[in-house]
Amino acid sequence: MDCMLKESCYYASAVSDGELHVGDLIHYDYNWNRYVRQMLVPGIGRKEQERLKNASVLVIGAGGLGCPVLTVLSEAGLGRIGIVDGDVVEETNLNRQFLYSPSDLGKNKAACAGRWVKAFRPDCRTSMYTEWFTEENGASIMEDYDLVIAAVDRVPTRLLINQMAVSLHKPFIDGAIDGFYGTVTAVLTKESPCLACMNPEGKEPLHVSSSLGTTTMIVGALEAQSALMYLAGIPSQNGSVLSYDGIYGTLEEIPVKKNAHCRVCGNRHI
């Protein structure tokens, strides 16, 4: 299903098994009352909330990291969310991918996650792309969003997202996890080092990354927070790696230098 509705604040009330019934479009107003406590946070007032209301984020991956990312973005009042995932819900996902239940087994993740967002936030414009993010379709999907979040586990896909985001001048936030550990990398300006600066050879881990629900929730929430701060105009992490250690409960921001000869973001490619 490809529910790419451009109308402001419209929702297809009858979305069932991948079918969109266009005749059931309903208009929903933005509910400012939801965000009263959020707007009491220093640095987040009406102006910043208005920015979030008008912003759009593409979330690539609706799995262990994508579930908390989508939850936080929805709760915070983001105006538009795109969800990309060609995978289906499997039983092994249910230890950490909390947007799904046993009744969703075998169903597409983007479609299921999109239905959750629309049920929770009817005023959020939500687009579901029930396909894998590839070199062929990536640019056309990504170009219409203000910011991109990668919530995928395979290094080649993360590097492809990074390459397209740099090429399209889109701010980009990447997350990765393995057991009790995780990282968040923000590539928000052309001066920022990108993922290819840090992994020029595109090396994959030598083992299948393990997934713990607490780690995915924390790292996914940190990805979403970084996105929200950037979109609201609040100074945030940029050009560094935020490293999470779940054993000791610590966060460390690791500075990274931009590689002038990077094959993606180096001087000759900008």
XYZ file of N, CA and C in Angstrom:
810
model
N 0.841 -1.192 0.000
C 0.000 0.000 0.000
C 0.872 1.237 0.000
N 0.447 2.248 -0.727
C 1.197 3.487 -0.795
C 0.250 4.624 -0.486
N 0.136 4.975 0.801
C -0.815 5.998 1.222
C -0.120 7.339 1.295
N 0.106 7.965 0.172
C 0.816 9.229 0.159
C -0.187 10.353 -0.052
N -0.911 10.717 1.011
C -1.914 11.759 0.923
C -1.267 13.113 1.135
N -1.500 14.046 0.229
C -0.879 15.357 0.320
C -1.785 16.367 1.030
N -3.087 16.067 1.172
C -3.993 17.011 1.793
C -3.632 17.225 3.252
N -3.732 18.476 3.697
C -3.360 18.802 5.068
C -4.342 18.186 6.051
N -3.780 17.437 7.005
C -4.537 16.896 8.127
C -5.705 16.018 7.705
N -5.513 15.174 6.719
C -6.563 14.243 6.331
C -6.154 12.824 6.653
N -7.125 12.004 6.918
C -6.865 10.619 7.323
C -7.901 9.708 6.676
N -7.423 8.635 6.086
C -8.349 7.640 5.554
C -8.828 6.783 6.719
N -10.085 6.947 7.112
C -10.569 6.272 8.314
C -10.732 4.779 8.109
N -10.839 4.334 6.875
C -10.989 2.901 6.624
C -9.801 2.389 5.842
N -8.756 2.005 6.557
C -7.598 1.378 5.938
C -7.567 -0.055 6.439
N -7.779 -1.001 5.562
C -7.881 -2.393 5.979
C -7.121 -3.286 5.030
N -6.173 -4.064 5.592
C -5.414 -5.032 4.792
C -4.789 -4.395 3.566
N -4.237 -3.192 3.748
C -3.496 -2.564 2.666
C -4.354 -1.803 1.680
N -5.675 -1.675 1.940
C -6.531 -0.961 1.005
C -6.938 0.378 1.595
N -6.810 1.415 0.787
C -7.180 2.757 1.212
C -8.509 3.126 0.577
N -9.513 3.413 1.393
C -10.819 3.803 0.891
C -10.880 5.332 0.849
N -10.641 5.885 -0.344
C -10.494 7.331 -0.480
C -11.776 8.055 -0.120
N -12.903 7.385 -0.232
C -14.163 8.036 0.085
C -14.353 8.316 1.557
N -13.469 7.789 2.384
C -13.624 7.939 3.828
C -12.645 8.943 4.417
N -12.310 9.992 3.673
C -11.381 10.998 4.170
C -12.077 11.902 5.180
N -11.418 12.108 6.304
C -11.967 12.934 7.373
C -10.951 14.009 7.718
N -11.412 15.212 8.013
C -10.503 16.295 8.390
C -10.340 16.328 9.907
N -9.083 16.425 10.351
C -8.783 16.530 11.781
C -7.944 17.778 12.025
N -8.286 18.530 13.043
C -7.510 19.705 13.413
C -6.383 19.298 14.358
N -5.325 20.087 14.342
C -4.185 19.856 15.231
C -4.619 20.125 16.659
N -4.413 19.173 17.548
C -4.870 19.271 18.931
C -3.766 19.861 19.805
N -3.780 21.173 19.972
C -2.738 21.842 20.749
C -2.755 21.424 22.217
N -3.915 21.025 22.733
C -4.005 20.650 24.144
C -3.078 19.489 24.500
N -2.786 18.640 23.540
C -1.903 17.503 23.805
C -0.510 17.941 24.246
N -0.109 19.123 23.829
C 1.300 19.505 23.959
C 1.523 20.608 24.989
N 0.521 20.837 25.857
C 0.634 21.882 26.872
C 1.831 21.618 27.778
N 1.980 20.407 28.288
C 3.109 20.098 29.177
C 4.430 20.153 28.410
N 4.414 19.729 27.168
C 5.635 19.766 26.358
C 6.101 21.199 26.140
N 5.141 22.111 25.957
C 5.500 23.509 25.703
C 5.938 24.240 26.970
N 5.867 23.563 28.124
C 6.411 24.122 29.357
C 7.895 23.825 29.512
N 8.420 22.920 28.683
C 9.844 22.587 28.731
C 10.648 23.796 28.259
N 11.671 24.227 29.008
C 12.489 25.362 28.569
C 13.033 25.139 27.160
N 12.817 26.114 26.302
C 13.271 26.006 24.920
C 12.210 25.514 23.965
N 11.087 25.006 24.503
C 9.992 24.540 23.647
C 8.733 25.319 24.002
N 8.415 26.291 23.201
C 7.197 27.063 23.385
C 6.281 26.901 22.186
N 5.355 27.826 22.053
C 4.394 27.766 20.940
C 5.117 27.813 19.592
N 6.134 28.655 19.494
C 6.861 28.791 18.223
C 7.540 27.484 17.833
N 8.185 26.839 18.795
C 8.869 25.577 18.506
C 7.868 24.463 18.180
N 6.737 24.464 18.887
C 5.717 23.459 18.590
C 5.136 23.668 17.198
N 5.013 24.914 16.806
C 4.537 25.224 15.446
C 5.501 24.672 14.403
N 6.791 24.752 14.695
C 7.780 24.190 13.775
C 7.609 22.684 13.649
N 7.378 22.012 14.764
C 7.165 20.568 14.720
C 5.889 20.234 13.953
N 4.865 21.024 14.159
C 3.592 20.817 13.458
C 3.776 20.894 11.946
N 4.668 21.761 11.501
C 4.864 21.978 10.065
C 5.983 21.124 9.472
N 6.620 20.301 10.291
C 7.785 19.534 9.836
C 7.393 18.134 9.367
N 8.299 17.558 8.570
C 8.083 16.192 8.082
C 9.357 15.376 8.252
N 9.192 14.110 8.637
C 10.321 13.201 8.834
C 10.034 11.883 8.125
N 11.040 11.384 7.419
C 10.963 10.061 6.811
C 11.701 9.079 7.711
N 11.003 8.057 8.184
C 11.595 7.020 9.028
C 11.766 5.763 8.182
N 13.008 5.372 7.966
C 13.295 4.193 7.152
C 13.597 3.032 8.093
N 12.672 2.097 8.144
C 12.762 0.976 9.070
C 11.726 1.112 10.170
N 10.849 0.128 10.283
C 9.807 0.148 11.316
C 9.965 -1.058 12.232
N 11.226 -1.339 12.600
C 11.525 -2.475 13.459
C 11.858 -2.051 14.870
N 12.933 -2.626 15.421
C 13.287 -2.369 16.808
C 13.562 -0.912 17.112
N 14.274 -0.220 16.241
C 14.529 1.210 16.418
C 13.361 2.046 15.909
N 12.760 1.619 14.819
C 11.684 2.394 14.215
C 10.472 2.538 15.112
N 10.157 1.504 15.901
C 8.979 1.589 16.774
C 9.086 2.726 17.793
N 10.178 2.837 18.568
C 10.272 3.981 19.475
C 10.418 5.309 18.749
N 11.098 5.329 17.610
C 11.210 6.568 16.839
C 9.820 7.069 16.460
N 9.002 6.199 15.903
C 7.659 6.589 15.469
C 6.787 6.991 16.649
N 6.929 6.302 17.766
C 6.146 6.641 18.951
C 6.481 8.039 19.448
N 7.768 8.338 19.588
C 8.185 9.647 20.104
C 7.794 10.765 19.140
N 8.019 10.572 17.852
C 7.662 11.602 16.874
C 6.161 11.867 16.892
N 5.369 10.805 16.992
C 3.915 10.964 17.030
C 3.482 11.692 18.294
N 4.019 11.271 19.429
C 3.654 11.885 20.708
C 4.029 13.357 20.763
N 5.109 13.721 20.085
C 5.605 15.097 20.154
C 4.846 16.050 19.247
N 3.975 15.530 18.380
C 3.164 16.405 17.547
C 3.736 16.723 16.189
N 4.603 15.861 15.669
C 5.145 16.090 14.333
C 4.011 16.104 13.311
N 4.120 16.997 12.332
C 3.029 17.177 11.382
C 2.880 16.084 10.353
N 4.013 15.555 9.875
C 3.948 14.547 8.814
C 5.048 13.515 8.998
N 4.692 12.240 8.850
C 5.639 11.137 9.015
C 5.508 10.180 7.840
N 6.651 9.817 7.252
C 6.688 8.766 6.249
C 7.361 7.539 6.841
N 6.843 6.363 6.523
C 7.366 5.103 7.066
C 7.705 4.177 5.909
N 8.966 3.737 5.853
C 9.410 2.837 4.789
C 9.834 1.501 5.391
N 9.225 0.421 4.935
C 9.679 -0.916 5.340
C 9.002 -1.964 4.462
N 9.799 -2.819 3.849
C 9.259 -3.887 3.025
C 9.117 -5.196 3.763
N 9.449 -5.203 5.044
C 9.455 -6.441 5.828
C 8.075 -6.718 6.420
N 7.886 -7.948 6.867
C 6.649 -8.332 7.549
C 6.957 -8.675 9.003
N 5.941 -8.590 9.827
C 6.094 -8.875 11.253
C 6.302 -10.378 11.457
N 7.344 -10.716 12.224
C 7.637 -12.105 12.568
C 7.628 -12.268 14.086
N 7.484 -13.492 14.533
C 7.404 -13.740 15.977
C 8.663 -13.293 16.706
N 9.825 -13.424 16.058
C 11.078 -13.023 16.696
C 11.182 -11.516 16.881
N 10.278 -10.747 16.265
C 10.284 -9.292 16.421
C 9.618 -8.842 17.720
N 8.772 -9.682 18.279
C 7.856 -9.229 19.322
C 8.508 -9.001 20.677
N 9.800 -9.317 20.829
C 10.469 -9.014 22.099
C 10.838 -7.545 22.212
N 10.728 -6.788 21.110
C 11.184 -5.397 21.132
C 10.369 -4.465 20.243
N 9.649 -4.984 19.277
C 8.911 -4.141 18.333
C 7.472 -4.012 18.824
N 7.277 -3.054 19.741
C 6.066 -3.016 20.551
C 4.854 -2.418 19.849
N 4.995 -1.950 18.619
C 3.823 -1.477 17.884
C 3.011 -2.635 17.313
N 3.554 -3.850 17.418
C 2.910 -5.010 16.806
C 2.475 -6.024 17.862
N 1.499 -6.828 17.479
C 1.001 -7.898 18.347
C 0.955 -9.195 17.546
N 0.698 -10.330 18.208
C 0.629 -11.593 17.467
C -0.355 -11.569 16.302
N -1.393 -10.758 16.384
C -2.365 -10.686 15.287
C -1.787 -10.027 14.037
N -0.619 -9.375 14.168
C 0.015 -8.717 13.025
C 1.011 -9.616 12.297
N 1.242 -10.815 12.785
C 2.238 -11.692 12.169
C 1.936 -11.888 10.686
N 2.977 -11.725 9.863
C 2.829 -11.881 8.422
C 2.399 -10.625 7.701
N 2.056 -9.566 8.434
C 1.614 -8.316 7.813
C 2.789 -7.363 7.642
N 2.668 -6.460 6.675
C 3.740 -5.506 6.413
C 3.912 -4.540 7.586
N 5.165 -4.288 7.961
C 5.456 -3.441 9.118
C 5.065 -1.983 8.883
N 5.358 -1.447 7.708
C 5.027 -0.044 7.448
C 3.521 0.179 7.529
N 2.745 -0.760 6.986
C 1.292 -0.633 7.028
C 0.775 -0.712 8.457
N 1.287 -1.668 9.235
C 0.849 -1.817 10.629
C 1.253 -0.608 11.469
N 2.489 -0.159 11.314
C 2.963 0.995 12.082
C 2.190 2.248 11.705
N 1.903 2.410 10.416
C 1.136 3.568 9.973
C -0.260 3.580 10.556
N -0.888 2.423 10.647
C -2.218 2.357 11.254
C -2.159 2.748 12.727
N -1.075 2.341 13.413
C -0.940 2.726 14.819
C -0.813 4.242 14.950
N 0.031 4.852 14.120
C 0.219 6.306 14.179
C -1.104 7.020 13.948
N -1.861 6.571 12.944
C -3.110 7.252 12.627
C -4.154 7.055 13.716
N -4.143 5.902 14.382
C -5.080 5.692 15.483
C -4.726 6.584 16.669
N -3.441 6.748 16.918
C -2.969 7.550 18.044
C -3.033 9.040 17.744
N -2.708 9.417 16.502
C -2.664 10.822 16.087
C -3.404 10.999 14.764
N -4.728 11.086 14.801
C -5.480 11.216 13.549
C -5.092 12.444 12.729
N -4.545 13.477 13.378
C -4.183 14.700 12.654
C -2.811 14.617 12.002
N -2.064 13.549 12.228
C -0.726 13.410 11.636
C -0.861 12.847 10.225
N -0.296 13.546 9.267
C -0.305 13.057 7.879
C 0.735 11.947 7.762
N 0.279 10.768 7.459
C 1.146 9.591 7.484
C 1.166 8.907 6.128
N 2.370 8.657 5.622
C 2.550 7.951 4.352
C 3.267 6.641 4.622
N 2.733 5.550 4.106
C 3.333 4.235 4.307
C 3.858 3.704 2.980
N 5.136 3.380 2.963
C 5.780 2.831 1.770
C 6.117 1.372 2.072
N 5.319 0.469 1.553
C 5.452 -0.945 1.911
C 6.445 -1.638 0.982
N 7.620 -1.098 0.903
C 8.667 -1.618 0.021
C 10.019 -1.370 0.674
N 11.030 -2.073 0.195
C 12.381 -1.843 0.689
C 12.919 -0.530 0.142
N 13.742 0.147 0.905
C 14.416 1.362 0.447
C 15.599 0.940 -0.413
N 15.610 1.361 -1.683
C 16.642 0.928 -2.616
C 17.224 2.115 -3.374
N 18.257 1.828 -4.134
C 18.872 2.858 -4.969
C 17.899 3.359 -6.024
N 16.961 2.501 -6.433
C 16.013 2.874 -7.484
C 14.887 3.770 -6.968
N 14.379 3.501 -5.777
C 13.225 4.273 -5.299
C 13.571 5.294 -4.224
N 14.788 5.227 -3.681
C 15.129 6.025 -2.505
C 15.000 7.519 -2.679
N 15.544 8.050 -3.761
C 15.544 9.505 -3.950
C 14.129 10.046 -4.083
N 13.274 9.347 -4.820
C 11.906 9.835 -5.028
C 11.106 9.815 -3.729
N 11.401 8.868 -2.842
C 10.724 8.824 -1.550
C 11.264 9.910 -0.625
N 12.573 10.060 -0.591
C 13.231 10.935 0.375
C 13.059 12.417 0.080
N 12.933 12.792 -1.172
C 13.034 14.202 -1.556
C 11.954 15.091 -0.954
N 10.847 14.522 -0.522
C 9.714 15.326 -0.064
C 9.695 15.535 1.451
N 10.784 15.170 2.150
C 10.803 15.263 3.615
C 11.891 16.212 4.106
N 11.659 16.786 5.292
C 12.607 17.744 5.864
C 13.817 17.059 6.489
N 13.642 15.859 7.011
C 14.705 15.156 7.732
C 14.498 13.653 7.565
N 15.601 12.916 7.586
C 15.555 11.463 7.392
C 16.138 10.766 8.620
N 15.457 9.732 9.095
C 15.963 8.900 10.183
C 16.145 7.478 9.668
N 17.339 6.935 9.854
C 17.610 5.542 9.507
C 17.455 4.689 10.755
N 16.573 3.701 10.679
C 16.335 2.781 11.794
C 16.417 1.354 11.259
N 17.499 1.085 10.543
C 17.686 -0.222 9.899
C 18.946 -0.882 10.445
N 19.055 -2.199 10.240
C 20.173 -2.911 10.858
C 21.300 -3.256 9.899
N 21.081 -3.207 8.602
C 22.122 -3.606 7.661
C 22.987 -2.407 7.262
N 24.302 -2.577 7.344
C 25.237 -1.495 7.029
C 25.084 -0.997 5.596
N 24.971 -1.854 4.573
C 24.821 -1.337 3.208
C 23.607 -0.424 3.042
N 22.496 -0.761 3.689
C 21.307 0.091 3.601
C 21.535 1.409 4.315
N 22.171 1.374 5.460
C 22.470 2.612 6.185
C 23.380 3.519 5.361
N 24.366 2.931 4.703
C 25.273 3.730 3.876
C 24.567 4.268 2.636
N 23.615 3.514 2.086
C 22.834 4.003 0.948
C 21.970 5.186 1.366
N 21.318 5.072 2.515
C 20.508 6.181 3.031
C 21.386 7.403 3.252
N 22.548 7.195 3.846
C 23.510 8.270 4.071
C 23.891 8.941 2.757
N 24.208 8.148 1.747
C 24.621 8.687 0.452
C 23.518 9.529 -0.178
N 22.281 9.044 -0.140
C 21.172 9.783 -0.743
C 20.847 11.041 0.045
N 20.926 10.961 1.375
C 20.656 12.142 2.192
C 21.682 13.237 1.920
N 22.949 12.865 1.822
C 23.994 13.845 1.514
C 23.762 14.436 0.131
N 23.447 13.588 -0.843
C 23.237 14.038 -2.214
C 22.060 14.997 -2.329
N 20.995 14.736 -1.556
C 19.796 15.572 -1.609
C 19.823 16.692 -0.575
N 20.939 16.815 0.155
C 21.099 17.853 1.186
C 20.012 17.746 2.258
N 19.745 16.510 2.686
C 18.765 16.267 3.737
C 19.477 15.978 5.056
N 19.120 16.653 6.133
C 19.666 16.276 7.441
C 19.270 14.841 7.755
N 20.189 14.120 8.387
C 20.065 12.669 8.491
C 20.529 12.208 9.869
N 19.759 11.313 10.476
C 20.116 10.752 11.782
C 20.095 9.231 11.679
N 21.180 8.610 12.115
C 21.333 7.159 12.013
C 21.431 6.542 13.404
N 20.835 5.373 13.567
C 20.945 4.644 14.821
C 21.369 3.212 14.578
N 22.070 2.639 15.543
C 22.501 1.247 15.447
C 22.553 0.654 16.844
N 22.249 -0.632 16.945
C 22.289 -1.299 18.249
C 22.903 -2.683 18.127
N 23.440 -3.154 19.245
C 23.926 -4.530 19.346
C 23.923 -4.906 20.823
N 22.955 -5.706 21.223
C 22.861 -6.111 22.620
C 22.603 -4.946 23.554
N 23.518 -4.728 24.508
C 23.382 -3.637 25.476
C 23.934 -2.313 24.954
N 24.404 -2.271 23.724
C 25.117 -1.099 23.217
C 24.417 -0.515 21.991
N 24.593 0.790 21.809
C 24.008 1.434 20.646
C 24.672 2.760 20.356
N 24.423 3.267 19.153
C 24.973 4.563 18.752
C 23.924 5.369 18.006
N 24.055 6.684 18.108
C 23.253 7.621 17.320
C 24.215 8.595 16.662
N 24.099 8.734 15.356
C 24.962 9.633 14.596
C 24.098 10.655 13.876
N 24.402 11.939 14.046
C 23.638 13.007 13.406
C 24.483 13.677 12.331
N 23.972 13.676 11.111
C 24.633 14.327 9.967
C 23.676 15.418 9.500
N 23.801 16.603 10.088
C 22.776 17.627 9.915
C 23.153 18.752 8.964
N 24.430 18.938 8.695
C 24.868 19.993 7.780
C 25.932 19.435 6.847
N 26.259 20.181 5.816
C 27.271 19.704 4.868
C 28.665 19.700 5.489
N 28.829 20.388 6.624
C 30.112 20.363 7.326
C 30.250 19.126 8.213
N 29.151 18.398 8.421
C 29.184 17.232 9.311
C 29.874 16.049 8.639
N 30.661 15.278 9.379
C 31.144 14.006 8.835
C 29.961 13.063 8.650
N 29.981 12.290 7.573
C 28.872 11.375 7.309
C 29.263 9.951 7.690
N 28.355 9.015 7.515
C 28.638 7.625 7.885
C 29.792 7.046 7.089
N 29.919 7.460 5.834
C 31.004 6.935 5.005
C 32.362 7.436 5.482
N 32.400 8.601 6.140
C 33.654 9.074 6.740
C 34.108 8.103 7.825
N 33.144 7.520 8.534
C 33.444 6.658 9.670
C 33.631 5.198 9.263
N 33.028 4.820 8.155
C 33.108 3.431 7.692
C 33.359 3.434 6.184
N 34.534 3.869 5.755
C 34.796 4.043 4.316
C 34.717 2.760 3.508
N 34.943 1.621 4.144
C 34.920 0.352 3.415
C 33.570 -0.355 3.502
N 32.638 0.241 4.230
C 31.304 -0.344 4.336
C 31.278 -1.708 4.979
N 32.094 -1.901 6.007
C 32.204 -3.224 6.635
C 30.958 -3.560 7.450
N 30.493 -4.795 7.280
C 29.399 -5.339 8.079
C 29.974 -5.966 9.350
N 29.180 -6.024 10.443
C 29.626 -6.770 11.626
C 29.862 -8.236 11.268
N 30.744 -8.890 12.001
C 31.059 -10.284 11.730
C 30.018 -11.232 12.314
N 29.032 -10.702 13.031
C 27.995 -11.536 13.617
C 26.647 -10.850 13.446
N 25.585 -11.599 13.603
C 24.246 -11.024 13.552
C 24.029 -10.190 14.812
N 23.663 -8.932 14.642
C 23.474 -8.048 15.790
C 22.347 -8.567 16.677
N 22.615 -8.621 17.977
C 21.590 -9.045 18.929
C 20.723 -7.850 19.303
N 19.488 -8.124 19.694
C 18.533 -7.044 19.938
C 17.852 -7.209 21.286
N 17.979 -6.201 22.116
C 17.362 -6.164 23.438
C 16.363 -5.016 23.472
N 15.169 -5.281 23.984
C 14.119 -4.275 23.956
C 14.490 -2.962 24.618
N 15.181 -3.015 25.757
C 15.549 -1.772 26.438
C 16.516 -0.944 25.597
N 17.454 -1.607 24.927
C 18.428 -0.880 24.109
C 17.761 -0.226 22.911
N 16.896 -0.961 22.222
C 16.239 -0.380 21.053
C 15.356 0.799 21.453
N 14.691 0.709 22.600
C 13.835 1.814 23.032
C 14.655 3.060 23.352
N 15.768 2.878 24.044
C 16.591 4.024 24.427
C 17.243 4.659 23.207
N 17.856 3.856 22.355
C 18.552 4.403 21.189
C 17.553 5.005 20.199
N 16.417 4.342 19.991
C 15.395 4.907 19.114
C 14.861 6.226 19.641
N 14.647 6.312 20.959
C 14.178 7.566 21.556
C 15.214 8.672 21.399
N 16.498 8.327 21.515
C 17.557 9.318 21.323
C 17.598 9.804 19.877
N 17.376 8.905 18.924
C 17.292 9.323 17.519
C 16.160 10.332 17.335
N 14.995 9.989 17.867
C 13.836 10.865 17.716
C 14.053 12.199 18.413
N 14.652 12.174 19.606
C 14.914 13.428 20.315
C 15.862 14.318 19.530
N 16.889 13.740 18.948
C 17.816 14.520 18.132
C 17.088 15.175 16.971
N 16.172 14.433 16.345
C 15.395 14.977 15.233
C 14.489 16.110 15.693
N 13.803 15.914 16.809
C 12.877 16.926 17.304
C 13.605 18.210 17.687
N 14.753 18.081 18.329
C 15.519 19.267 18.708
C 15.968 20.038 17.472
N 16.447 19.325 16.479
C 16.879 19.990 15.248
C 15.705 20.704 14.572
N 14.582 20.026 14.443
C 13.431 20.606 13.754
C 12.831 21.781 14.522
N 12.931 21.742 15.848
C 12.400 22.834 16.667
C 13.360 24.011 16.759
N 14.566 23.845 16.221
C 15.551 24.921 16.264
C 16.341 24.970 17.551
N 16.399 23.851 18.278
C 17.152 23.770 19.529
C 18.523 23.173 19.240
N 19.608 23.785 19.703
C 20.945 23.221 19.452
C 21.016 21.763 19.882
N 21.557 20.926 19.005
C 21.564 19.490 19.273
C 22.844 18.858 18.749
N 22.974 17.567 19.009
C 24.114 16.789 18.539
C 24.262 16.935 17.028
N 25.499 17.125 16.565
C 25.747 17.235 15.128
C 27.198 16.884 14.848
N 27.425 15.995 13.886
C 28.782 15.652 13.502
C 29.532 14.853 14.543
N 28.798 14.095 15.339
C 29.428 13.272 16.369
C 28.648 11.974 16.514
N 29.229 11.043 17.254
C 28.558 9.781 17.546
C 28.217 9.750 19.028
N 26.951 9.557 19.340
C 26.517 9.403 20.724
C 26.493 7.910 21.024
N 27.354 7.477 21.939
C 27.520 6.054 22.231
C 26.834 5.703 23.553
N 25.945 4.712 23.508
C 25.198 4.278 24.691
C 25.720 2.930 25.177
N 25.984 2.843 26.467
C 26.429 1.610 27.111
C 25.370 1.209 28.131
N 24.602 0.174 27.795
C 23.524 -0.246 28.676
C 23.984 -1.007 29.901
N 25.198 -1.516 29.893
C 25.726 -2.213 31.066
C 25.942 -1.226 32.207
N 26.567 -0.101 31.891
C 26.882 0.907 32.911
C 25.914 2.088 32.887
N 24.997 2.102 31.935
C 24.019 3.182 31.871
C 24.628 4.523 31.548
N 25.590 4.546 30.624
C 26.293 5.788 30.306
C 26.096 6.189 28.848
N 26.243 7.497 28.620
C 26.244 8.066 27.277
C 27.540 8.835 27.091
N 28.163 8.658 25.943
C 29.390 9.386 25.633
C 29.282 9.963 24.228
N 29.542 11.256 24.103
C 29.549 11.880 22.777
C 30.971 11.847 22.233
N 31.147 11.189 21.107
C 32.464 10.998 20.512
C 32.592 11.889 19.279
N 33.481 12.870 19.304
C 33.650 13.735 18.127
C 34.260 12.956 16.967
N 33.843 13.294 15.765
C 34.346 12.637 14.556
C 34.769 13.716 13.568
N 35.904 13.516 12.937
C 36.394 14.481 11.955
C 35.872 14.140 10.566
N 35.515 15.168 9.829
C 35.081 14.994 8.446
C 36.281 14.602 7.590
N 36.080 13.651 6.711
C 37.123 13.205 5.795
C 37.015 13.988 4.493
N 37.988 14.844 4.238
C 37.948 15.679 3.032
C 37.945 14.850 1.758
N 38.391 13.607 1.855
C 38.455 12.733 0.682
C 37.358 11.672 0.696
N 36.350 11.850 1.551
C 35.257 10.886 1.633
C 34.580 10.733 0.275
N 34.268 9.499 -0.100
C 33.653 9.229 -1.399
C 32.221 9.750 -1.488
N 31.622 10.094 -0.333
C 30.247 10.586 -0.327
C 30.173 12.084 -0.073
N 30.810 12.551 0.997
C 30.656 13.955 1.393
C 31.929 14.771 1.250
N 33.000 14.177 0.698
C 34.256 14.900 0.545
C 34.120 16.132 -0.326
N 35.107 17.008 -0.242
C 35.042 18.300 -0.930
C 34.726 18.174 -2.412
N 35.235 17.143 -3.044
C 35.043 17.027 -4.487
C 33.621 16.603 -4.866
N 32.836 16.161 -3.860
C 31.494 15.676 -4.165
C 30.407 16.675 -3.779
N 30.760 17.726 -3.071
C 29.736 18.672 -2.585
C 29.489 19.763 -3.616
